[in-house]
Amino acid sequence: MSKTPVRAEAKGAGTVTTGRNSAVGEQAPATPEKAAKGVKRARGVGDGAGGAAASAGQGAGGSGGSGGAAGSGGKRAAAKKAGAAKPVKKAAAAKSDKPPKKAAAKPESRTALVRRARRINRELAEVYPYAHPELDFENPFQLLVATVMSAQTTDLRVNQTTPALFAKYPTPEDLAAANPEDVEELIRPTGFFRAKTKSIMGLAAALRDEFGGEVPGRLEDLVKLPGVGRKTAFVVMGNAFGRPGITVDTHFGRLVRRWKWTEETDPDKVEKAIGELFPKSDWTMLSHHVIFHGRRICHARKPACGACPIAPLCPAYGEGETDPEKAKKLLKYEKGGFPGQRLKPPQSYLDAGGIPAPPLGATAPPATGE
């Protein structure tokens, strides 16, 4: 046989076999450093190559050989490193699945709240310079009766109903002496007509008997009248007598809570909380601005956020439609080009493009756009 040394390298393993006699295949031990390098290379090509490297290392070392120790030691070291890497990957994956934490919003200070609230009122005053009570009236008695009748219905329906009522009963004395059934028939379109008839005839009798047929201008006197609460009293005081008052209707309460001016839900508590944010001289017009905005843009079910002039100041922005074009289609009354609620609105409203409401039973004029 040939005496030429034969060199065979196990692919992927870090050991070398040599032999004088190729038939015998005698193996020489590899150095520990080469064996370790072979194990590292084996990790890169797969589990099968790693197993071959370990077998080759053990064969080269024989019993107690340094190659075997290096091969098996390298395998354990590789396995240990591979095992340690898995939890790290899992932890990283789990961490990436969690949404980033948002920084907690800093509570608004009292001073910041007052400034924001007053700025909103100033902005609304520019948007609605023609804001007014949306009930038709010519004197305090008519405003008082119309306000009581506006419960659980729209101002428009009241305005369409009161002309016939006041034509037949122009004074408290006339209404107090009326036949209840006749009054019920006249105000039937406003709903709850029996209860409302009892209230307006009762307050008419009280005005006749206790106040000489005149509507009092003091809060403590107004709230004693049948069917008259603080809200109605402030409507009359602010718009018939020019005395400041905050009118907390459903629109007002909804908006001041959306704007985070207060968390209160009881009307009397809302009135007190908002009154502390504004000077008394602002109260009446503030009520008109907020109510106008609630009826035209900041609706209960679908606010037109994309068309709202105070969106940057509103904590509830995004609760409604934010697309400007879609939001524009949600605007009501003069903002949407439709008739308002008064049959006889103030001239300032007409000058701003407002359209009078039609009488009861008449067809409303078509929308004309802004």
Coordinates of C-alpha atoms in Angstrom, one line a residue:
M1 CA 0.0 0.0 0.0
S2 CA 1.0 3.6 -0.4
K3 CA 3.0 5.1 2.4
T4 CA 1.9 8.7 1.4
P5 CA 0.1 10.4 4.3
V6 CA -3.6 10.8 3.7
R7 CA -5.4 13.8 5.1
A8 CA -9.2 13.8 5.4
E9 CA -11.1 16.8 6.8
A10 CA -14.5 16.2 8.2
K11 CA -16.8 18.8 6.6
G12 CA -18.1 21.2 9.1
A13 CA -16.0 19.7 12.0
G14 CA -12.9 21.2 13.6
T15 CA -10.8 17.9 13.6
V16 CA -8.3 16.4 11.1
T17 CA -7.7 12.7 10.5
T18 CA -4.3 11.5 9.2
G19 CA -2.8 8.1 8.9
R20 CA 0.2 6.2 7.4
N21 CA -2.1 3.5 6.3
S22 CA -5.3 4.6 4.7
A23 CA -6.9 1.3 5.1
V24 CA -6.5 1.5 8.9
G25 CA -7.6 5.2 9.0
E26 CA -5.6 5.9 12.1
Q27 CA -6.6 9.3 13.6
A28 CA -4.5 12.0 15.2
P29 CA -6.0 14.2 17.9
A30 CA -6.8 17.8 16.9
T31 CA -5.9 20.7 19.2
P32 CA -8.5 22.0 21.6
E33 CA -8.5 25.4 19.9
K34 CA -9.4 24.0 16.5
A35 CA -12.1 21.8 18.0
A36 CA -13.8 24.8 19.6
K37 CA -13.7 26.7 16.4
G38 CA -15.3 23.7 14.7
V39 CA -18.2 23.7 17.1
K40 CA -18.8 27.4 16.5
R41 CA -18.9 26.8 12.8
A42 CA -21.3 23.9 13.3
R43 CA -23.8 26.2 15.0
G44 CA -24.0 28.2 11.8
V45 CA -24.9 25.3 9.5
G46 CA -27.5 23.5 11.5
D47 CA -28.0 20.8 14.0
G48 CA -26.8 18.0 11.7
A49 CA -23.4 19.6 11.1
G50 CA -23.0 20.2 14.9
G51 CA -23.6 16.5 15.6
A52 CA -20.9 15.6 13.1
A53 CA -18.5 18.0 14.6
A54 CA -19.0 16.5 18.1
S55 CA -18.5 12.9 16.8
A56 CA -15.3 13.9 15.0
G57 CA -13.9 15.6 18.1
Q58 CA -14.6 12.6 20.3
G59 CA -13.0 10.2 17.7
A60 CA -9.9 12.3 17.4
G61 CA -9.3 12.4 21.2
G62 CA -9.9 8.7 21.8
S63 CA -10.3 7.7 25.4
G64 CA -9.4 10.7 27.6
G65 CA -8.2 12.6 24.5
S66 CA -8.1 16.4 24.6
G67 CA -10.0 16.6 21.3
G68 CA -13.0 14.8 22.8
A69 CA -13.0 17.1 25.8
A70 CA -12.9 20.1 23.5
G71 CA -15.7 18.7 21.2
S72 CA -18.1 17.8 24.0
G73 CA -17.2 20.9 26.0
G74 CA -17.9 23.1 22.9
K75 CA -21.2 21.4 22.3
R76 CA -22.3 22.1 25.9
A77 CA -21.1 25.7 25.6
A78 CA -23.0 26.1 22.3
A79 CA -26.2 24.5 23.8
K80 CA -25.9 26.7 26.8
K81 CA -25.6 29.9 24.7
A82 CA -28.5 28.8 22.4
G83 CA -30.7 28.1 25.4
A84 CA -29.9 31.4 27.1
A85 CA -30.8 33.3 23.9
K86 CA -34.4 32.0 23.7
P87 CA -35.8 33.8 26.8
V88 CA -34.2 37.0 25.6
K89 CA -36.0 36.8 22.3
K90 CA -39.3 36.0 24.0
A91 CA -39.0 38.9 26.4
A92 CA -38.2 41.2 23.5
A93 CA -41.2 40.0 21.5
A94 CA -43.5 40.4 24.5
K95 CA -42.2 43.9 25.2
S96 CA -42.8 44.9 21.6
D97 CA -46.4 43.7 21.7
K98 CA -47.3 46.2 24.4
P99 CA -48.6 49.6 23.3
P100 CA -46.3 52.5 24.3
K101 CA -47.4 54.1 27.5
K102 CA -48.8 57.6 27.2
A103 CA -47.7 60.2 29.6
A104 CA -50.4 61.0 32.1
A105 CA -52.2 64.3 31.3
K106 CA -51.4 67.0 33.7
P107 CA -54.5 68.2 35.6
E108 CA -55.7 71.6 34.5
S109 CA -55.2 74.2 37.1
R110 CA -58.1 76.4 38.2
T111 CA -56.5 79.4 36.6
A112 CA -56.0 77.6 33.3
L113 CA -59.7 76.4 33.4
V114 CA -60.9 79.9 33.9
R115 CA -58.8 81.2 31.1
R116 CA -59.9 78.5 28.7
A117 CA -63.6 78.9 29.6
R118 CA -63.5 82.6 29.0
R119 CA -61.6 82.2 25.8
I120 CA -64.3 79.8 24.5
N121 CA -67.0 82.3 25.4
R122 CA -65.1 85.0 23.5
E123 CA -64.8 82.7 20.4
L124 CA -68.5 81.9 20.5
A125 CA -69.4 85.6 20.8
E126 CA -67.6 86.1 17.5
V127 CA -69.4 83.1 15.9
Y128 CA -72.8 84.1 17.2
P129 CA -72.9 87.9 17.5
Y130 CA -76.6 87.7 17.0
A131 CA -77.3 85.1 19.7
H132 CA -80.7 85.7 21.4
P133 CA -83.5 83.9 23.2
E134 CA -85.2 81.8 20.6
L135 CA -88.7 82.2 22.0
D136 CA -91.0 84.9 20.4
F137 CA -92.3 87.4 22.9
E138 CA -93.3 91.0 23.2
N139 CA -93.5 91.4 26.9
P140 CA -92.4 89.7 30.2
F141 CA -95.8 87.8 30.5
Q142 CA -95.5 86.3 27.0
L143 CA -91.9 85.2 27.7
L144 CA -92.8 83.7 31.0
V145 CA -95.7 81.7 29.5
A146 CA -93.7 80.6 26.5
T147 CA -90.7 79.5 28.6
V148 CA -93.0 77.3 30.8
M149 CA -94.5 75.8 27.6
S150 CA -91.1 75.0 26.1
A151 CA -90.5 72.1 28.5
Q152 CA -90.2 68.8 26.6
T153 CA -90.5 70.4 23.2
T154 CA -88.8 72.7 20.8
D155 CA -88.8 76.5 20.9
L156 CA -90.0 76.3 17.3
R157 CA -93.1 74.4 18.2
V158 CA -93.8 76.9 21.0
N159 CA -93.4 79.8 18.7
Q160 CA -95.8 78.3 16.3
T161 CA -98.4 77.8 19.0
T162 CA -98.3 81.0 21.1
P163 CA -99.6 83.4 18.5
A164 CA -103.1 82.0 18.8
L165 CA -102.9 81.7 22.6
F166 CA -101.8 85.3 23.1
A167 CA -104.3 86.6 20.6
K168 CA -107.1 85.1 22.7
Y169 CA -105.6 85.7 26.1
P170 CA -103.3 88.7 26.0
T171 CA -103.1 89.4 29.8
P172 CA -102.7 87.3 32.9
E173 CA -106.3 88.2 33.9
D174 CA -107.6 86.9 30.6
L175 CA -105.7 83.6 30.8
A176 CA -106.6 83.1 34.5
A177 CA -110.3 83.3 33.6
A178 CA -110.1 81.0 30.6
N179 CA -111.8 77.7 30.1
P180 CA -109.1 75.0 30.7
E181 CA -110.4 72.9 27.8
D182 CA -110.0 75.8 25.4
V183 CA -106.5 76.4 26.5
E184 CA -105.6 72.7 26.3
E185 CA -106.8 72.7 22.7
L186 CA -104.7 75.7 21.8
I187 CA -101.4 74.4 23.2
R188 CA -101.9 70.7 22.3
P189 CA -99.1 70.8 19.7
T190 CA -96.5 71.4 22.4
G191 CA -97.2 68.1 24.2
F192 CA -98.0 67.5 27.8
F193 CA -100.8 70.0 27.2
R194 CA -102.9 69.2 30.3
A195 CA -100.0 69.7 32.7
K196 CA -98.9 72.9 30.9
T197 CA -102.4 74.3 30.9
K198 CA -102.6 73.9 34.7
S199 CA -99.2 75.6 35.1
I200 CA -99.8 78.6 32.8
M201 CA -103.3 79.2 34.1
G202 CA -102.0 78.9 37.7
L203 CA -99.2 81.4 37.2
A204 CA -101.6 83.8 35.5
A205 CA -103.9 83.6 38.5
A206 CA -100.9 84.2 40.8
L207 CA -99.8 87.2 38.8
R208 CA -103.3 88.6 39.0
D209 CA -103.8 87.9 42.7
E210 CA -100.4 88.5 44.1
F211 CA -98.5 90.9 41.8
G212 CA -101.3 93.1 40.3
G213 CA -101.1 91.4 36.9
E214 CA -97.4 92.2 36.5
V215 CA -94.5 89.8 36.2
P216 CA -92.0 90.3 39.1
G217 CA -88.4 90.8 38.3
R218 CA -86.9 89.1 41.3
L219 CA -85.8 85.5 41.5
E220 CA -87.4 84.8 44.8
D221 CA -90.8 85.9 43.5
L222 CA -90.6 84.2 40.2
V223 CA -89.8 80.7 41.6
K224 CA -93.0 80.9 43.7
L225 CA -95.1 80.8 40.6
P226 CA -96.6 77.5 39.4
G227 CA -94.4 75.7 36.9
V228 CA -91.5 78.2 37.3
G229 CA -88.1 77.0 38.4
R230 CA -84.7 78.7 38.4
K231 CA -84.1 78.0 34.7
T232 CA -87.3 79.7 33.7
A233 CA -86.8 82.5 36.2
F234 CA -83.3 83.3 34.8
V235 CA -84.6 83.3 31.2
V236 CA -87.2 85.9 32.2
M237 CA -84.8 87.9 34.4
G238 CA -82.0 88.0 31.8
N239 CA -84.1 88.7 28.7
A240 CA -87.1 90.7 29.9
F241 CA -85.5 92.7 32.7
G242 CA -81.8 92.7 31.8
R243 CA -80.7 91.0 35.0
P244 CA -77.9 88.5 34.7
G245 CA -78.7 84.8 35.0
I246 CA -77.4 81.5 33.8
T247 CA -79.9 79.3 31.9
V248 CA -79.0 75.6 32.4
D249 CA -81.0 73.7 29.8
T250 CA -80.1 70.4 28.3
H251 CA -77.8 72.0 25.7
F252 CA -76.0 74.1 28.3
G253 CA -75.4 71.2 30.7
R254 CA -74.2 68.9 27.9
L255 CA -71.6 71.3 26.5
V256 CA -70.1 72.5 29.8
R257 CA -69.5 68.9 30.8
R258 CA -67.9 68.2 27.3
W259 CA -65.7 71.1 27.8
K260 CA -64.7 69.9 31.3
W261 CA -65.9 73.2 32.9
T262 CA -67.7 71.0 35.5
E263 CA -68.6 67.4 36.2
E264 CA -71.9 68.3 37.9
T265 CA -75.2 67.1 36.5
D266 CA -77.7 68.8 38.8
P267 CA -78.8 72.0 37.1
D268 CA -78.5 74.1 40.3
K269 CA -74.9 72.8 40.9
V270 CA -74.0 73.4 37.3
E271 CA -75.3 77.0 37.5
K272 CA -73.2 77.6 40.6
A273 CA -70.0 76.0 39.2
I274 CA -70.2 77.9 35.9
G275 CA -71.1 81.2 37.6
E276 CA -67.8 81.0 39.5
L277 CA -65.9 80.9 36.2
F278 CA -67.4 84.1 34.7
P279 CA -68.2 87.6 35.9
K280 CA -71.8 88.1 36.5
S281 CA -72.2 90.5 33.6
D282 CA -71.4 87.7 31.2
W283 CA -74.0 85.2 32.5
T284 CA -77.0 86.0 30.2
M285 CA -75.0 86.2 26.9
L286 CA -72.9 83.2 27.9
S287 CA -76.1 81.2 28.1
H288 CA -77.1 82.3 24.7
H289 CA -73.7 81.5 23.2
V290 CA -73.5 78.0 24.6
I291 CA -77.1 77.1 23.7
F292 CA -76.7 78.4 20.2
H293 CA -73.6 76.3 19.7
G294 CA -75.3 73.2 21.2
R295 CA -78.2 73.6 18.8
R296 CA -76.2 74.3 15.7
I297 CA -72.8 72.5 15.9
C298 CA -72.2 70.6 19.1
H299 CA -75.2 68.3 18.9
A300 CA -75.9 65.6 21.4
R301 CA -75.6 62.5 19.2
K302 CA -73.3 63.6 16.4
P303 CA -71.4 66.8 17.0
A304 CA -69.9 68.4 13.9
C305 CA -66.3 68.5 15.3
G306 CA -64.8 69.2 11.9
A307 CA -66.8 72.4 11.6
C308 CA -66.3 73.6 15.1
P309 CA -64.6 77.0 15.6
I310 CA -63.5 76.1 19.1
A311 CA -62.1 72.6 18.3
P312 CA -58.5 73.4 19.6
L313 CA -60.0 74.3 23.0
C314 CA -62.3 71.3 23.3
P315 CA -61.2 68.3 25.3
A316 CA -64.0 66.2 23.6
Y317 CA -62.8 66.9 20.1
G318 CA -63.2 63.7 18.0
E319 CA -66.4 62.5 19.6
G320 CA -68.2 63.5 16.5
E321 CA -67.5 63.8 12.7
T322 CA -64.0 65.3 12.2
D323 CA -64.0 65.4 8.4
P324 CA -64.7 69.1 7.5
E325 CA -66.9 68.3 4.5
K326 CA -69.0 65.7 6.3
A327 CA -69.2 67.9 9.4
K328 CA -70.5 70.8 7.4
K329 CA -73.5 68.7 6.4
L330 CA -74.5 68.3 10.1
L331 CA -74.8 72.0 10.7
K332 CA -78.3 73.2 11.7
Y333 CA -80.4 76.4 11.4
E334 CA -78.7 79.4 9.9
K335 CA -75.3 77.6 9.9
G336 CA -76.7 75.0 7.6
G337 CA -78.8 77.4 5.6
F338 CA -82.1 76.4 7.2
P339 CA -84.8 78.4 9.0
G340 CA -84.4 79.3 12.6
Q341 CA -86.8 78.7 15.5
R342 CA -88.4 82.2 15.7
L343 CA -91.2 83.4 13.5
K344 CA -90.2 87.0 14.4
P345 CA -86.4 86.9 15.1
P346 CA -84.3 90.0 15.9
Q347 CA -83.1 92.1 13.0
S348 CA -79.5 91.2 13.9
Y349 CA -80.3 87.6 13.2
L350 CA -81.8 88.4 9.8
D351 CA -78.8 90.6 9.0
A352 CA -76.5 87.6 9.7
G353 CA -78.4 85.5 7.2
G354 CA -80.9 83.9 9.5
I355 CA -84.2 82.7 8.1
P356 CA -87.5 83.1 10.0
A357 CA -89.3 80.0 10.9
P358 CA -92.6 79.3 9.1
P359 CA -96.0 79.5 11.0
L360 CA -97.7 76.4 12.2
G361 CA -98.9 74.2 9.3
A362 CA -96.9 76.2 6.7
T363 CA -94.2 74.7 4.6
A364 CA -90.6 75.6 5.6
P365 CA -88.6 77.4 2.9
P366 CA -85.8 75.4 1.3
A367 CA -82.2 75.6 2.6
T368 CA -80.2 78.3 0.9
G369 CA -76.7 77.4 2.2
E370 CA -74.5 79.7 4.1

